[in-house]
Amino acid sequence: MSGTTPTTPTTPTTPKASPARAGKWWPLVAVSLGNFMLLIDVTIVITALPDITRDLDAGLTAQQWVLDAYALALAALLMAFGAAGDLYGRRRVYLLGLGGFALASLACGLAPGPEVLIAARAAQGVAGAAMFASNASLLAATYHGRDRAVAFGLWGAVSGAGSALGVVLGGVLTQYLEWRAIFLVNLPLSALALWLTWRTVAESRNPAGGRIDWPGTAAFTGCAAALVYALIRGGEDGWGDALTLAAFGLAAVALVVFVLIQRGLERGGSGGLLDLRLMRRPSFAALMTGAMILNAAAFSHSIYTMLWLQAGLGLSPVRAGLAMLPMAVTAFVVAGAGGRLLDRLPPRVPIAVGVLLIGVGALLQTAVAPGSGWTVLLPGLMVTGVGVGLAMPVLVSAALAAAPPERAGMASGAVNTFRQLGFALGVAVLGTIFTSAGGPTSRAAFADGLDAIYLTAGIAGIAAAALVAFAVREAPRSAGPVPAQPPEPSPAGR
């Protein structure tokens, strides 16, 4: 299965208007615009959650699902849509994703209650997976030589800017319009991206990329969704609750089914969703664990931090967004400034150091006390930002080095899948810890709950850093060159 990378051969066809006639960089604008929406729709929602809660009378569980429904759908379908793009055309998959994202955003903006909003967020995640799985491959098929390097550099910069601006833009739209505007703003952006893609982006595909593993995708989706449901419900209704236990059981059964499906496909010689032999490689398994915990430790507690800033300290949405901005800005600056240095180091070094700093940054945030102001977060946010800026850009290249060249697409897709899964599981686990430690019942309880989740995130980050440092090894020189891979954008909560 080819996943989301552009390393496999492609068969381009001509669109309505070729990029040469319409302007060389218009395809880059079309693809970057879609990626901008994908990433900004994570952080922009976090800032608006307190207002969503009040307007829709939603509890903490509903807030968790507003984030997790999007992340779970994105994680579950990313690799399947990568294969669909190879078989049926990446431009076609990207256009379908853009159209679906616009419709889902409209449904989010018009949602009358939390149930409709959560369902629409899941639909956004499905469409987002189609967009995310195809955008890098479209750029690789469109640009070559120096133009490709420039295109991926600008694409990564736009992605980083989207991550950084999301918390502030969400605050501005929520404070001066209303929370529904954070979703409705996607409509004109989607329309522009659709028109540009239709007019300027050429079709590309790789018919030899393999089949779509729909049974494996269904089993993986069921396992992840049941596990997240069990964690969220267990924190609210108790671990002995019948539905909680049933959900844990369903997750276990789905995991067994997924493993059996993948092994059957391996024996049959056809590619599945994930080659389980990769997970038996210590380096690859440690990198997937590191990617999952990186997202969980760096970003999953943002929802609870934002609740404290607005509901606990009484900050406006704009001021709360600005208070969270230092982490994203620091990550963006470090990733850009340290690019050449990171290229000269073995991948496990920046990843291990980065995840370690993420853990240290979370521990620094345990300084929150009942009388603290928002500035108590600054040291931890900035240290975490340095860690994200060091680790995130080299995760995909490290995974490629730990996998055979013919599994490059699968390795890249697996990194992105495990990152999104880490965010979804982190929101559920930290939410359980937050409520059991006191939750948002008083200012003192807020502080206790935050300290508990920061401590958990910090310990997890340090443990993941140790795992990466000891288990990941540099690829042997005799293994051959690693296929070229586009830079991986920082998702800020991704």
PDB file of N, CA and C in Angstrom, residues 1-8 79 86 274-275 278 281 284 288 395-416 481-486:
ATOM      1  N   MET A   1       0.838  -1.195   0.000  1.00  0.00           N
ATOM      2  CA  MET A   1       0.000   0.000   0.000  1.00  0.00           C
ATOM      3  C   MET A   1       0.863   1.231   0.000  1.00  0.00           C
ATOM      4  N   SER A   2       0.540   2.222  -0.779  1.00  0.00           N
ATOM      5  CA  SER A   2       1.466   3.333  -0.978  1.00  0.00           C
ATOM      6  C   SER A   2       1.298   4.458  -0.018  1.00  0.00           C
ATOM      7  N   GLY A   3       0.179   4.589   0.675  1.00  0.00           N
ATOM      8  CA  GLY A   3       0.041   5.626   1.696  1.00  0.00           C
ATOM      9  C   GLY A   3       0.038   7.013   1.137  1.00  0.00           C
ATOM     10  N   THR A   4       0.772   7.948   1.792  1.00  0.00           N
ATOM     11  CA  THR A   4       0.642   9.360   1.476  1.00  0.00           C
ATOM     12  C   THR A   4       1.889   9.966   0.879  1.00  0.00           C
ATOM     13  N   THR A   5       2.903   9.179   0.555  1.00  0.00           N
ATOM     14  CA  THR A   5       4.125   9.784   0.057  1.00  0.00           C
ATOM     15  C   THR A   5       4.154   9.815  -1.447  1.00  0.00           C
ATOM     16  N   PRO A   6       4.949  10.739  -2.018  1.00  0.00           N
ATOM     17  CA  PRO A   6       5.069  10.839  -3.454  1.00  0.00           C
ATOM     18  C   PRO A   6       6.248  10.059  -3.989  1.00  0.00           C
ATOM     19  N   THR A   7       6.711   9.026  -3.309  1.00  0.00           N
ATOM     20  CA  THR A   7       7.935   8.347  -3.698  1.00  0.00           C
ATOM     21  C   THR A   7       7.708   7.319  -4.793  1.00  0.00           C
ATOM     22  N   THR A   8       6.469   6.949  -5.076  1.00  0.00           N
ATOM     23  CA  THR A   8       6.193   5.957  -6.086  1.00  0.00           C
ATOM     24  C   THR A   8       5.954   6.619  -7.423  1.00  0.00           C
ATOM     25  N   MET A  79      -4.429   6.406   5.697  1.00  0.00           N
ATOM     26  CA  MET A  79      -3.719   5.486   4.815  1.00  0.00           C
ATOM     27  C   MET A  79      -4.634   4.901   3.746  1.00  0.00           C
ATOM     28  N   ASP A  86      -3.758   6.736  -5.062  1.00  0.00           N
ATOM     29  CA  ASP A  86      -2.891   6.014  -5.999  1.00  0.00           C
ATOM     30  C   ASP A  86      -3.714   5.350  -7.100  1.00  0.00           C
ATOM     31  N   LEU A 274      -1.302  -1.843   7.199  1.00  0.00           N
ATOM     32  CA  LEU A 274      -0.027  -1.699   7.898  1.00  0.00           C
ATOM     33  C   LEU A 274       0.695  -3.039   7.897  1.00  0.00           C
ATOM     34  N   ASP A 275       1.915  -3.036   7.392  1.00  0.00           N
ATOM     35  CA  ASP A 275       2.744  -4.240   7.407  1.00  0.00           C
ATOM     36  C   ASP A 275       3.214  -4.471   8.843  1.00  0.00           C
ATOM     37  N   LEU A 278       6.840  -4.441  10.118  1.00  0.00           N
ATOM     38  CA  LEU A 278       7.519  -3.196  10.487  1.00  0.00           C
ATOM     39  C   LEU A 278       7.496  -2.978  11.992  1.00  0.00           C
ATOM     40  N   ARG A 281      10.255  -4.359  14.088  1.00  0.00           N
ATOM     41  CA  ARG A 281      11.550  -3.684  14.068  1.00  0.00           C
ATOM     42  C   ARG A 281      11.605  -2.712  15.239  1.00  0.00           C
ATOM     43  N   PHE A 284      11.449   1.087  14.302  1.00  0.00           N
ATOM     44  CA  PHE A 284      10.171   1.561  13.771  1.00  0.00           C
ATOM     45  C   PHE A 284       9.104   1.606  14.861  1.00  0.00           C
ATOM     46  N   MET A 288       7.027   4.952  16.185  1.00  0.00           N
ATOM     47  CA  MET A 288       5.571   5.084  16.211  1.00  0.00           C
ATOM     48  C   MET A 288       5.086   5.430  17.620  1.00  0.00           C
ATOM     49  N   LEU A 395      10.461  13.334  12.053  1.00  0.00           N
ATOM     50  CA  LEU A 395       9.768  12.084  12.349  1.00  0.00           C
ATOM     51  C   LEU A 395       9.581  11.220  11.111  1.00  0.00           C
ATOM     52  N   VAL A 396       9.126  11.832  10.014  1.00  0.00           N
ATOM     53  CA  VAL A 396       8.851  11.053   8.809  1.00  0.00           C
ATOM     54  C   VAL A 396      10.153  10.510   8.219  1.00  0.00           C
ATOM     55  N   SER A 397      11.198  11.323   8.137  1.00  0.00           N
ATOM     56  CA  SER A 397      12.464  10.844   7.573  1.00  0.00           C
ATOM     57  C   SER A 397      13.044   9.719   8.427  1.00  0.00           C
ATOM     58  N   ALA A 398      12.873   9.801   9.746  1.00  0.00           N
ATOM     59  CA  ALA A 398      13.348   8.726  10.620  1.00  0.00           C
ATOM     60  C   ALA A 398      12.571   7.439  10.369  1.00  0.00           C
ATOM     61  N   ALA A 399      11.250   7.542  10.182  1.00  0.00           N
ATOM     62  CA  ALA A 399      10.446   6.356   9.897  1.00  0.00           C
ATOM     63  C   ALA A 399      10.835   5.739   8.561  1.00  0.00           C
ATOM     64  N   LEU A 400      11.120   6.572   7.570  1.00  0.00           N
ATOM     65  CA  LEU A 400      11.551   6.065   6.272  1.00  0.00           C
ATOM     66  C   LEU A 400      12.875   5.327   6.383  1.00  0.00           C
ATOM     67  N   ALA A 401      13.778   5.844   7.203  1.00  0.00           N
ATOM     68  CA  ALA A 401      15.074   5.194   7.386  1.00  0.00           C
ATOM     69  C   ALA A 401      14.942   3.861   8.111  1.00  0.00           C
ATOM     70  N   ALA A 402      13.890   3.710   8.914  1.00  0.00           N
ATOM     71  CA  ALA A 402      13.695   2.481   9.685  1.00  0.00           C
ATOM     72  C   ALA A 402      12.882   1.443   8.937  1.00  0.00           C
ATOM     73  N   ALA A 403      12.422   1.763   7.728  1.00  0.00           N
ATOM     74  CA  ALA A 403      11.585   0.855   6.947  1.00  0.00           C
ATOM     75  C   ALA A 403      12.258   0.566   5.607  1.00  0.00           C
ATOM     76  N   PRO A 404      11.947  -0.559   4.970  1.00  0.00           N
ATOM     77  CA  PRO A 404      12.478  -0.823   3.633  1.00  0.00           C
ATOM     78  C   PRO A 404      11.980   0.222   2.645  1.00  0.00           C
ATOM     79  N   PRO A 405      12.757   0.523   1.586  1.00  0.00           N
ATOM     80  CA  PRO A 405      12.333   1.543   0.617  1.00  0.00           C
ATOM     81  C   PRO A 405      10.972   1.272  -0.005  1.00  0.00           C
ATOM     82  N   GLU A 406      10.636  -0.023  -0.226  1.00  0.00           N
ATOM     83  CA  GLU A 406       9.343  -0.330  -0.838  1.00  0.00           C
ATOM     84  C   GLU A 406       8.173  -0.094   0.114  1.00  0.00           C
ATOM     85  N   ARG A 407       8.455   0.150   1.387  1.00  0.00           N
ATOM     86  CA  ARG A 407       7.411   0.445   2.358  1.00  0.00           C
ATOM     87  C   ARG A 407       7.447   1.917   2.771  1.00  0.00           C
ATOM     88  N   ALA A 408       8.025   2.780   1.943  1.00  0.00           N
ATOM     89  CA  ALA A 408       8.172   4.194   2.294  1.00  0.00           C
ATOM     90  C   ALA A 408       6.827   4.872   2.485  1.00  0.00           C
ATOM     91  N   GLY A 409       5.893   4.616   1.554  1.00  0.00           N
ATOM     92  CA  GLY A 409       4.581   5.246   1.674  1.00  0.00           C
ATOM     93  C   GLY A 409       3.840   4.798   2.920  1.00  0.00           C
ATOM     94  N   MET A 410       3.907   3.496   3.215  1.00  0.00           N
ATOM     95  CA  MET A 410       3.257   2.980   4.406  1.00  0.00           C
ATOM     96  C   MET A 410       3.867   3.569   5.671  1.00  0.00           C
ATOM     97  N   ALA A 411       5.213   3.702   5.696  1.00  0.00           N
ATOM     98  CA  ALA A 411       5.887   4.249   6.873  1.00  0.00           C
ATOM     99  C   ALA A 411       5.470   5.690   7.124  1.00  0.00           C
ATOM    100  N   SER A 412       5.408   6.489   6.054  1.00  0.00           N
ATOM    101  CA  SER A 412       4.999   7.885   6.198  1.00  0.00           C
ATOM    102  C   SER A 412       3.557   7.996   6.683  1.00  0.00           C
ATOM    103  N   GLY A 413       2.663   7.203   6.082  1.00  0.00           N
ATOM    104  CA  GLY A 413       1.271   7.231   6.513  1.00  0.00           C
ATOM    105  C   GLY A 413       1.097   6.783   7.949  1.00  0.00           C
ATOM    106  N   ALA A 414       1.917   5.795   8.368  1.00  0.00           N
ATOM    107  CA  ALA A 414       1.816   5.302   9.742  1.00  0.00           C
ATOM    108  C   ALA A 414       2.202   6.371  10.748  1.00  0.00           C
ATOM    109  N   VAL A 415       3.227   7.182  10.444  1.00  0.00           N
ATOM    110  CA  VAL A 415       3.618   8.266  11.351  1.00  0.00           C
ATOM    111  C   VAL A 415       2.447   9.212  11.578  1.00  0.00           C
ATOM    112  N   ASN A 416       1.825   9.658  10.498  1.00  0.00           N
ATOM    113  CA  ASN A 416       0.712  10.594  10.623  1.00  0.00           C
ATOM    114  C   ASN A 416      -0.474   9.965  11.345  1.00  0.00           C
ATOM    115  N   PRO A 481      19.810   4.283  -0.448  1.00  0.00           N
ATOM    116  CA  PRO A 481      19.295   5.609  -0.146  1.00  0.00           C
ATOM    117  C   PRO A 481      17.841   5.574   0.246  1.00  0.00           C
ATOM    118  N   VAL A 482      17.484   6.496   1.109  1.00  0.00           N
ATOM    119  CA  VAL A 482      16.088   6.652   1.511  1.00  0.00           C
ATOM    120  C   VAL A 482      15.391   7.528   0.489  1.00  0.00           C
ATOM    121  N   PRO A 483      14.209   7.148   0.012  1.00  0.00           N
ATOM    122  CA  PRO A 483      13.506   7.947  -0.982  1.00  0.00           C
ATOM    123  C   PRO A 483      13.243   9.358  -0.476  1.00  0.00           C
ATOM    124  N   ALA A 484      13.225  10.316  -1.410  1.00  0.00           N
ATOM    125  CA  ALA A 484      12.968  11.712  -1.040  1.00  0.00           C
ATOM    126  C   ALA A 484      11.587  11.834  -0.428  1.00  0.00           C
ATOM    127  N   GLN A 485      11.480  12.686   0.583  1.00  0.00           N
ATOM    128  CA  GLN A 485      10.216  12.836   1.310  1.00  0.00           C
ATOM    129  C   GLN A 485       9.974  14.307   1.578  1.00  0.00           C
ATOM    130  N   PRO A 486       8.761  14.800   1.347  1.00  0.00           N
ATOM    131  CA  PRO A 486       8.480  16.192   1.631  1.00  0.00           C
ATOM    132  C   PRO A 486       8.546  16.485   3.113  1.00  0.00           C
TER     133      PRO A 486
END
